[in-house]
């Protein structure tokens, strides 16, 4: 799968670990930065990943900051992006099954590498259920157009 990944300074180390695990699993990873732990602004990386997802350049996106919340807020400003914060395995699965989330955000302050990689694996492997959930995702798309 083609995946874009990005992080600010607070998420840099965890991003590196996730990207390495994704490559080891055979995925193609487009690293949108940051390239160090020097202070940066998370909206820049959220936008870069979100635009790749929205344009279809990649199939999914992963973003990491201290809490995951800022990245989620920023990424969701891009039409076509449904970013969801990873909190626990069941919620990660439900964001895919029910919301067709296409960007996963992680909080490096609260998520260790093993949990992050577990969440990412679930995010990539869990299919969207469609059906009644498609109607709801379509309504989200309509909100973006208004």
Coordinates of N, CA, C and O in Angstrom, one line a residue:
X1 N 0.9 -1.2 0.0 CA 0.0 0.0 0.0 C 0.9 1.2 0.0 O 2.0 1.2 0.6
X2 N 0.5 2.3 -0.6 CA 1.2 3.6 -0.6 C 0.6 4.4 0.5 O -0.6 4.7 0.6
X3 N 1.6 4.8 1.4 CA 1.2 5.6 2.6 C 2.0 6.8 2.7 O 3.3 6.7 2.6
X4 N 1.4 7.9 3.0 CA 2.1 9.2 3.4 C 2.2 9.3 4.9 O 1.2 9.0 5.6
X5 N 3.3 9.7 5.4 CA 3.5 9.8 6.9 C 4.1 11.2 7.2 O 5.0 11.6 6.4
X6 N 3.7 11.8 8.3 CA 4.3 13.0 8.7 C 4.2 13.2 10.2 O 3.4 12.6 10.8
X7 N 5.1 14.1 10.7 CA 5.1 14.4 12.1 C 5.7 15.8 12.3 O 6.5 16.2 11.5
X8 N 5.4 16.3 13.4 CA 6.1 17.5 13.9 C 7.3 17.0 14.8 O 7.5 15.8 14.9
X9 N 7.9 17.9 15.4 CA 9.1 17.6 16.3 C 8.7 16.6 17.4 O 9.5 15.7 17.7
X10 N 7.5 16.8 18.0 CA 7.1 15.9 19.1 C 6.9 14.5 18.6 O 7.0 13.5 19.4
X11 N 6.5 14.3 17.4 CA 6.2 13.0 16.8 C 7.3 12.4 16.0 O 7.2 11.3 15.5
X12 N 8.4 13.1 15.8 CA 9.5 12.7 14.9 C 10.0 11.3 15.2 O 10.0 10.4 14.3
X13 N 10.4 11.0 16.4 CA 10.9 9.7 16.7 C 9.9 8.6 16.5 O 10.3 7.5 15.9
X14 N 8.7 8.7 16.9 CA 7.7 7.7 16.7 C 7.4 7.5 15.2 O 7.2 6.4 14.7
X15 N 7.4 8.6 14.4 CA 7.2 8.6 13.0 C 8.2 7.7 12.3 O 8.0 6.9 11.5
X16 N 9.5 7.9 12.8 CA 10.6 7.2 12.2 C 10.4 5.7 12.4 O 10.6 4.8 11.5
X17 N 10.0 5.3 13.6 CA 9.8 3.9 14.0 C 8.6 3.3 13.2 O 8.7 2.2 12.7
X18 N 7.6 4.1 13.0 CA 6.4 3.6 12.2 C 6.8 3.4 10.8 O 6.5 2.4 10.1
X19 N 7.5 4.4 10.2 CA 7.9 4.3 8.8 C 8.8 3.1 8.6 O 8.6 2.4 7.5
X20 N 9.7 2.8 9.5 CA 10.6 1.7 9.3 C 9.8 0.4 9.3 O 10.0 -0.5 8.5
X21 N 8.8 0.3 10.2 CA 8.0 -0.9 10.3 C 7.1 -1.1 9.1 O 7.0 -2.2 8.6
X22 N 6.6 0.0 8.5 CA 5.8 0.0 7.3 C 6.7 -0.5 6.1 O 6.2 -1.4 5.3
X23 N 7.8 0.0 6.0 CA 8.7 -0.4 4.9 C 9.1 -1.9 5.0 O 9.1 -2.6 4.1
X24 N 9.4 -2.3 6.3 CA 9.7 -3.7 6.5 C 8.5 -4.6 6.2 O 8.8 -5.8 5.8
X25 N 7.3 -4.1 6.3 CA 6.1 -4.9 5.9 C 5.8 -4.8 4.4 O 4.8 -5.4 4.0
X26 N 6.6 -4.1 3.7 CA 6.5 -4.1 2.2 C 5.7 -2.9 1.7 O 5.4 -2.8 0.5
X27 N 5.3 -1.9 2.5 CA 4.6 -0.8 2.1 C 5.5 0.3 1.5 O 6.7 0.4 1.8
X28 N 5.0 1.1 0.6 CA 5.7 2.3 0.1 C 5.4 3.4 0.9 O 4.2 3.7 1.1
X29 N 6.4 4.1 1.5 CA 6.2 5.2 2.4 C 6.7 6.5 1.9 O 7.9 6.6 1.5
X30 N 5.8 7.5 1.7 CA 6.2 8.9 1.4 C 6.3 9.7 2.6 O 5.3 10.0 3.3
X31 N 7.5 10.0 3.1 CA 7.8 10.7 4.3 C 7.7 12.2 4.0 O 8.5 12.7 3.3
X32 N 6.7 12.8 4.6 CA 6.5 14.3 4.3 C 7.1 15.1 5.4 O 6.9 16.3 5.4
X33 N 8.0 14.6 6.3 CA 8.7 15.3 7.3 C 8.0 15.3 8.6 O 6.9 14.7 8.7
X34 N 8.6 15.8 9.5 CA 9.8 16.6 9.6 C 11.0 15.6 9.6 O 10.8 14.4 9.9
X35 N 12.2 16.2 9.4 CA 13.3 15.4 9.4 C 14.2 15.4 10.6 O 15.3 14.9 10.6
X36 N 13.7 16.0 11.7 CA 14.5 16.1 12.9 C 13.5 16.4 14.1 O 12.3 16.7 13.9
X37 N 14.1 16.5 15.3 CA 13.3 16.9 16.4 C 13.4 18.4 16.7 O 12.9 18.8 17.8
X38 N 13.8 19.2 15.8 CA 13.8 20.6 15.9 C 12.4 21.1 15.8 O 11.6 20.6 15.0
X39 N 12.1 22.1 16.6 CA 10.7 22.7 16.6 C 10.1 23.0 15.3 O 10.8 23.7 14.5
X40 N 8.9 22.5 15.0 CA 8.2 22.8 13.8 C 6.7 23.0 14.1 O 6.3 22.9 15.2
X41 N 6.0 23.3 13.0 CA 4.5 23.5 13.1 C 3.8 22.4 12.5 O 3.8 22.2 11.3
X42 N 3.0 21.7 13.3 CA 2.3 20.5 12.9 C 1.3 20.7 11.7 O 1.2 19.8 10.9
X43 N 0.7 21.9 11.5 CA -0.2 22.0 10.4 C 0.4 21.8 9.0 O -0.2 21.4 8.1
X44 N 1.7 22.2 9.0 CA 2.5 22.0 7.7 C 2.5 20.5 7.3 O 2.3 20.2 6.1
X45 N 2.8 19.6 8.2 CA 2.9 18.2 7.9 C 1.5 17.6 7.7 O 1.3 16.7 6.9
X46 N 0.5 18.0 8.5 CA -0.8 17.6 8.3 C -1.3 17.9 7.0 O -2.0 17.0 6.3
X47 N -1.1 19.1 6.5 CA -1.5 19.5 5.2 C -0.9 18.6 4.1 O -1.5 18.2 3.1
X48 N 0.4 18.4 4.2 CA 1.2 17.7 3.2 C 0.6 16.2 3.0 O 0.4 15.8 1.9
X49 N 0.4 15.6 4.2 CA -0.1 14.2 4.1 C -1.5 14.2 3.7 O -1.9 13.4 2.8
X50 N -2.4 15.1 4.2 CA -3.8 15.2 3.8 C -4.0 15.4 2.3 O -4.8 14.8 1.7
X51 N -3.2 16.3 1.8 CA -3.3 16.6 0.3 C -2.9 15.4 -0.5 O -3.6 15.1 -1.5
X52 N -1.9 14.6 -0.1 CA -1.6 13.4 -0.8 C -2.7 12.4 -0.8 O -3.0 11.7 -1.7
X53 N -3.4 12.3 0.4 CA -4.5 11.4 0.5 C -5.7 11.8 -0.3 O -6.3 11.1 -1.1
X54 N -6.0 13.1 -0.2 CA -7.2 13.6 -0.9 C -7.0 13.6 -2.4 O -8.0 13.3 -3.1
X55 N -5.8 13.7 -2.9 CA -5.5 13.7 -4.3 C -5.5 12.3 -4.9 O -5.5 12.1 -6.1
X56 N -5.3 11.3 -4.0 CA -5.2 9.9 -4.5 C -3.8 9.5 -4.7 O -3.5 8.4 -5.2
X57 N -2.8 10.4 -4.4 CA -1.4 10.1 -4.6 C -1.0 8.9 -3.7 O -0.1 8.1 -4.0
X58 N -1.6 8.8 -2.6 CA -1.4 7.7 -1.6 C -2.8 7.2 -1.2 O -3.8 7.8 -1.3
X59 N -2.8 5.9 -0.7 CA -4.1 5.3 -0.2 C -4.5 5.7 1.2 O -5.6 5.8 1.5
X60 N -3.5 5.9 2.1 CA -3.7 6.3 3.4 C -2.6 7.2 4.0 O -1.5 7.3 3.4
X61 N -2.9 7.9 5.1 CA -2.0 8.8 5.7 C -1.9 8.5 7.2 O -2.8 8.0 7.8
X62 N -0.7 8.8 7.7 CA -0.4 8.6 9.2 C 0.3 9.9 9.6 O 1.2 10.4 9.0
X63 N -0.2 10.5 10.7 CA 0.3 11.7 11.3 C 0.6 11.5 12.8 O -0.2 10.9 13.5
X64 N 1.7 12.1 13.2 CA 2.1 12.0 14.6 C 2.5 13.4 15.2 O 3.3 14.1 14.6
X65 N 1.9 13.7 16.3 CA 2.3 14.9 17.1 C 2.3 14.5 18.5 O 2.1 13.3 18.8
X66 N 2.3 15.5 19.4 CA 2.4 15.1 20.9 C 1.1 14.4 21.3 O 1.1 13.3 21.9
X67 N -0.1 14.9 20.9 CA -1.3 14.3 21.3 C -2.1 13.6 20.2 O -3.0 12.9 20.4
X68 N -1.8 14.0 18.9 CA -2.5 13.5 17.8 C -3.7 14.4 17.5 O -4.3 14.3 16.4
X69 N -4.1 15.2 18.4 CA -5.3 16.0 18.2 C -5.1 17.2 17.2 O -5.9 17.4 16.3
X70 N -4.0 17.9 17.4 CA -3.7 19.0 16.4 C -3.6 18.5 15.0 O -4.2 19.1 14.1
X71 N -2.9 17.4 14.8 CA -2.8 16.8 13.5 C -4.2 16.4 12.9 O -4.5 16.7 11.7
X72 N -5.0 15.9 13.7 CA -6.4 15.5 13.3 C -7.2 16.7 12.9 O -7.8 16.7 11.8
X73 N -7.1 17.7 13.7 CA -7.9 18.9 13.4 C -7.4 19.5 12.1 O -8.2 19.8 11.2
X74 N -6.1 19.6 11.9 CA -5.6 20.3 10.7 C -5.8 19.4 9.5 O -6.3 19.9 8.4
X75 N -5.6 18.1 9.5 CA -5.8 17.2 8.4 C -7.3 17.2 7.9 O -7.6 17.2 6.7
X76 N -8.2 17.3 8.9 CA -9.6 17.3 8.6 C -10.1 18.6 7.9 O -11.3 18.6 7.4
X77 N -9.3 19.6 7.8 CA -9.6 20.8 7.0 C -9.5 20.6 5.5 O -10.0 21.4 4.7
X78 N -8.9 19.5 5.1 CA -8.7 19.2 3.7 C -9.9 18.4 3.2 O -10.1 17.3 3.8
X79 N -10.6 18.8 2.2 CA -11.7 18.1 1.7 C -11.3 16.7 1.2 O -10.3 16.5 0.6
X80 N -12.1 15.7 1.6 CA -11.9 14.3 1.3 C -11.1 13.6 2.3 O -10.9 12.4 2.2
X81 N -10.6 14.3 3.3 CA -9.9 13.6 4.4 C -10.8 13.3 5.6 O -11.6 14.2 6.0
X82 N -10.7 12.1 6.1 CA -11.4 11.7 7.3 C -10.3 11.2 8.3 O -10.0 10.0 8.3
X83 N -9.7 12.1 9.1 CA -8.7 11.8 10.0 C -9.2 11.4 11.3 O -10.2 12.1 11.8
X84 N -8.7 10.4 11.9 CA -9.2 9.9 13.2 C -8.0 9.6 14.2 O -7.0 9.1 13.7
X85 N -8.2 10.0 15.4 CA -7.2 9.8 16.4 C -7.2 8.4 16.9 O -8.3 7.9 17.3
X86 N -6.1 7.7 17.0 CA -6.0 6.4 17.5 C -5.9 6.4 19.0 O -5.0 7.1 19.6
X87 N -6.9 5.8 19.7 CA -6.9 5.8 21.1 C -6.8 4.3 21.7 O -6.0 4.1 22.6
X88 N -7.4 3.4 21.0 CA -7.3 2.0 21.4 C -7.7 1.2 20.1 O -8.2 1.7 19.2
X89 N -7.3 -0.1 20.2 CA -7.5 -0.9 18.9 C -9.0 -1.0 18.4 O -9.2 -0.9 17.2
X90 N -9.9 -1.1 19.3 CA -11.3 -1.1 18.8 C -11.7 0.2 18.1 O -12.4 0.1 17.1
X91 N -11.3 1.3 18.7 CA -11.7 2.6 18.0 C -11.0 2.7 16.7 O -11.6 3.2 15.7
X92 N -9.8 2.2 16.6 CA -9.1 2.3 15.3 C -9.9 1.4 14.2 O -10.1 1.9 13.1
X93 N -10.3 0.2 14.6 CA -11.0 -0.6 13.7 C -12.4 0.1 13.3 O -12.7 0.1 12.2
X94 N -13.0 0.6 14.3 CA -14.3 1.3 14.0 C -14.2 2.5 13.1 O -15.1 2.8 12.3
X95 N -13.1 3.2 13.2 CA -12.9 4.4 12.3 C -12.8 4.0 10.9 O -13.2 4.7 10.0
X96 N -12.3 2.8 10.7 CA -12.2 2.2 9.3 C -13.5 1.6 8.9 O -14.0 1.9 7.8
X97 N -14.1 0.8 9.8 CA -15.3 0.1 9.4 C -16.5 1.0 9.2 O -17.3 0.8 8.3
X98 N -16.6 2.0 10.1 CA -17.8 2.8 10.0 C -17.6 4.2 9.4 O -18.6 4.8 8.8
X99 N -16.4 4.8 9.5 CA -16.1 6.1 9.0 C -15.3 6.2 7.8 O -15.1 7.3 7.2
X100 N -14.7 5.0 7.3 CA -13.8 5.0 6.2 C -12.7 6.0 6.4 O -12.3 6.7 5.5
X101 N -12.2 6.1 7.6 CA -11.1 7.0 7.9 C -9.9 6.7 6.9 O -9.6 5.5 6.7
X102 N -9.3 7.8 6.4 CA -8.2 7.6 5.5 C -6.9 8.1 6.0 O -5.8 8.0 5.4
X103 N -6.9 8.8 7.2 CA -5.7 9.3 7.9 C -5.9 8.9 9.3 O -6.9 9.1 10.0
X104 N -4.8 8.3 9.9 CA -4.7 8.0 11.3 C -3.8 8.9 12.0 O -2.7 9.2 11.5
X105 N -4.2 9.5 13.1 CA -3.3 10.4 13.9 C -3.0 9.7 15.2 O -3.8 9.0 15.8
X106 N -1.8 9.9 15.6 CA -1.2 9.3 16.8 C -0.6 10.3 17.7 O 0.0 11.3 17.2
X107 N -0.8 10.2 19.0 CA -0.1 11.0 20.0 C 1.1 10.4 20.6 O 1.0 9.4 21.3
X108 N 2.3 10.9 20.2 CA 3.5 10.3 20.7 C 3.7 10.4 22.2 O 4.4 9.5 22.8
X109 N 3.1 11.3 22.8 CA 3.2 11.5 24.3 C 2.4 10.3 25.0 O 2.8 10.0 26.1
X110 N 1.5 9.8 24.3 CA 0.6 8.8 25.0 C 0.7 7.4 24.3 O 0.0 6.5 24.8
X111 N 1.4 7.2 23.2 CA 1.4 6.0 22.5 C 2.8 5.5 22.3 O 3.7 6.2 21.7
X112 N 3.1 4.3 22.8 CA 4.5 3.7 22.6 C 4.5 3.1 21.2 O 3.5 2.9 20.5
X113 N 5.7 2.8 20.8 CA 6.0 2.3 19.4 C 5.2 1.0 19.1 O 4.6 0.8 18.0
X114 N 5.2 0.1 20.1 CA 4.5 -1.2 19.9 C 3.0 -1.0 19.7 O 2.4 -1.5 18.7
X115 N 2.4 -0.1 20.5 CA 1.0 0.2 20.3 C 0.7 0.9 19.0 O -0.2 0.6 18.3
X116 N 1.6 1.9 18.7 CA 1.4 2.6 17.4 C 1.5 1.7 16.2 O 0.6 1.8 15.3
X117 N 2.4 0.8 16.2 CA 2.5 -0.1 15.1 C 1.3 -1.1 15.0 O 0.8 -1.4 13.9
X118 N 0.8 -1.4 16.2 CA -0.4 -2.3 16.2 C -1.6 -1.5 15.6 O -2.4 -2.0 14.8
X119 N -1.8 -0.2 16.1 CA -2.9 0.6 15.5 C -2.7 0.8 14.0 O -3.7 0.7 13.3
X120 N -1.5 1.1 13.6 CA -1.3 1.3 12.1 C -1.7 0.0 11.3 O -2.3 0.1 10.3
X121 N -1.3 -1.1 11.8 CA -1.6 -2.4 11.2 C -3.1 -2.6 11.1 O -3.6 -2.9 10.0
X122 N -3.8 -2.3 12.2 CA -5.3 -2.4 12.2 C -5.9 -1.4 11.2 O -6.8 -1.8 10.4
X123 N -5.4 -0.2 11.2 CA -5.8 0.8 10.3 C -5.7 0.4 8.8 O -6.6 0.7 8.0
X124 N -4.6 -0.2 8.5 CA -4.3 -0.6 7.1 C -5.1 -1.8 6.7 O -5.5 -2.0 5.5
X125 N -5.4 -2.7 7.6 CA -6.0 -4.0 7.3 C -7.5 -4.0 7.4 O -8.1 -4.9 6.9
X126 N -8.1 -3.1 8.2 CA -9.5 -3.1 8.4 C -10.2 -2.5 7.2 O -10.0 -1.3 6.9
X127 N -11.2 -3.2 6.6 CA -11.9 -2.6 5.5 C -13.1 -1.8 6.0 O -13.6 -1.9 7.1
X128 N -13.5 -0.9 5.1 CA -14.7 -0.1 5.3 C -15.9 -1.0 5.0 O -16.0 -1.8 4.0
X129 N -16.9 -1.0 5.9 CA -18.1 -1.9 5.8 C -19.1 -1.4 4.7 O -19.9 -2.2 4.3
X130 N -19.1 -0.1 4.4 CA -20.1 0.4 3.5 C -21.5 0.3 4.0 O -21.7 0.5 5.2
X131 N -22.5 -0.1 3.2 CA -23.8 -0.2 3.6 C -24.4 1.1 4.2 O -24.2 2.2 3.7
X132 N -25.0 1.0 5.4 CA -25.5 2.2 6.1 C -24.5 3.2 6.4 O -24.7 4.4 6.5
X133 N -23.2 2.7 6.6 CA -22.1 3.6 6.9 C -21.8 4.5 5.7 O -21.3 5.6 5.8
X134 N -22.0 4.0 4.5 CA -21.7 4.8 3.3 C -22.6 6.0 3.2 O -22.1 7.1 2.9
X135 N -23.8 5.8 3.6 CA -24.7 7.0 3.6 C -24.2 8.1 4.5 O -24.3 9.3 4.2
X136 N -23.7 7.7 5.6 CA -23.2 8.7 6.6 C -21.9 9.3 6.1 O -21.7 10.5 6.3
X137 N -21.0 8.5 5.5 CA -19.8 9.1 5.0 C -20.1 10.1 3.8 O -19.5 11.2 3.7
X138 N -21.1 9.7 3.0 CA -21.6 10.7 2.0 C -22.1 12.0 2.6 O -21.9 13.0 2.0
X139 N -22.8 11.9 3.7 CA -23.2 13.1 4.4 C -22.1 14.0 4.8 O -22.1 15.2 4.8
X140 N -21.0 13.4 5.3 CA -19.8 14.1 5.7 C -19.2 14.8 4.4 O -18.9 16.0 4.5
X141 N -19.2 14.1 3.3 CA -18.7 14.7 2.1 C -19.6 15.9 1.7 O -19.1 16.9 1.2
X142 N -20.9 15.8 1.9 CA -21.8 16.9 1.6 C -21.5 18.1 2.5 O -21.6 19.3 2.1
X143 N -21.2 17.9 3.7 CA -20.8 19.0 4.6 C -19.6 19.7 4.1 O -19.5 21.0 4.2
X144 N -18.6 19.0 3.5 CA -17.4 19.7 3.0 C -17.8 20.6 1.8 O -17.1 21.6 1.6
X145 N -18.8 20.3 1.1 CA -19.2 21.1 0.0 C -20.0 22.3 0.3 O -20.2 23.2 -0.5
X146 N -20.6 22.4 1.5 CA -21.4 23.5 1.9 C -20.6 24.6 2.6 O -19.5 24.4 3.1

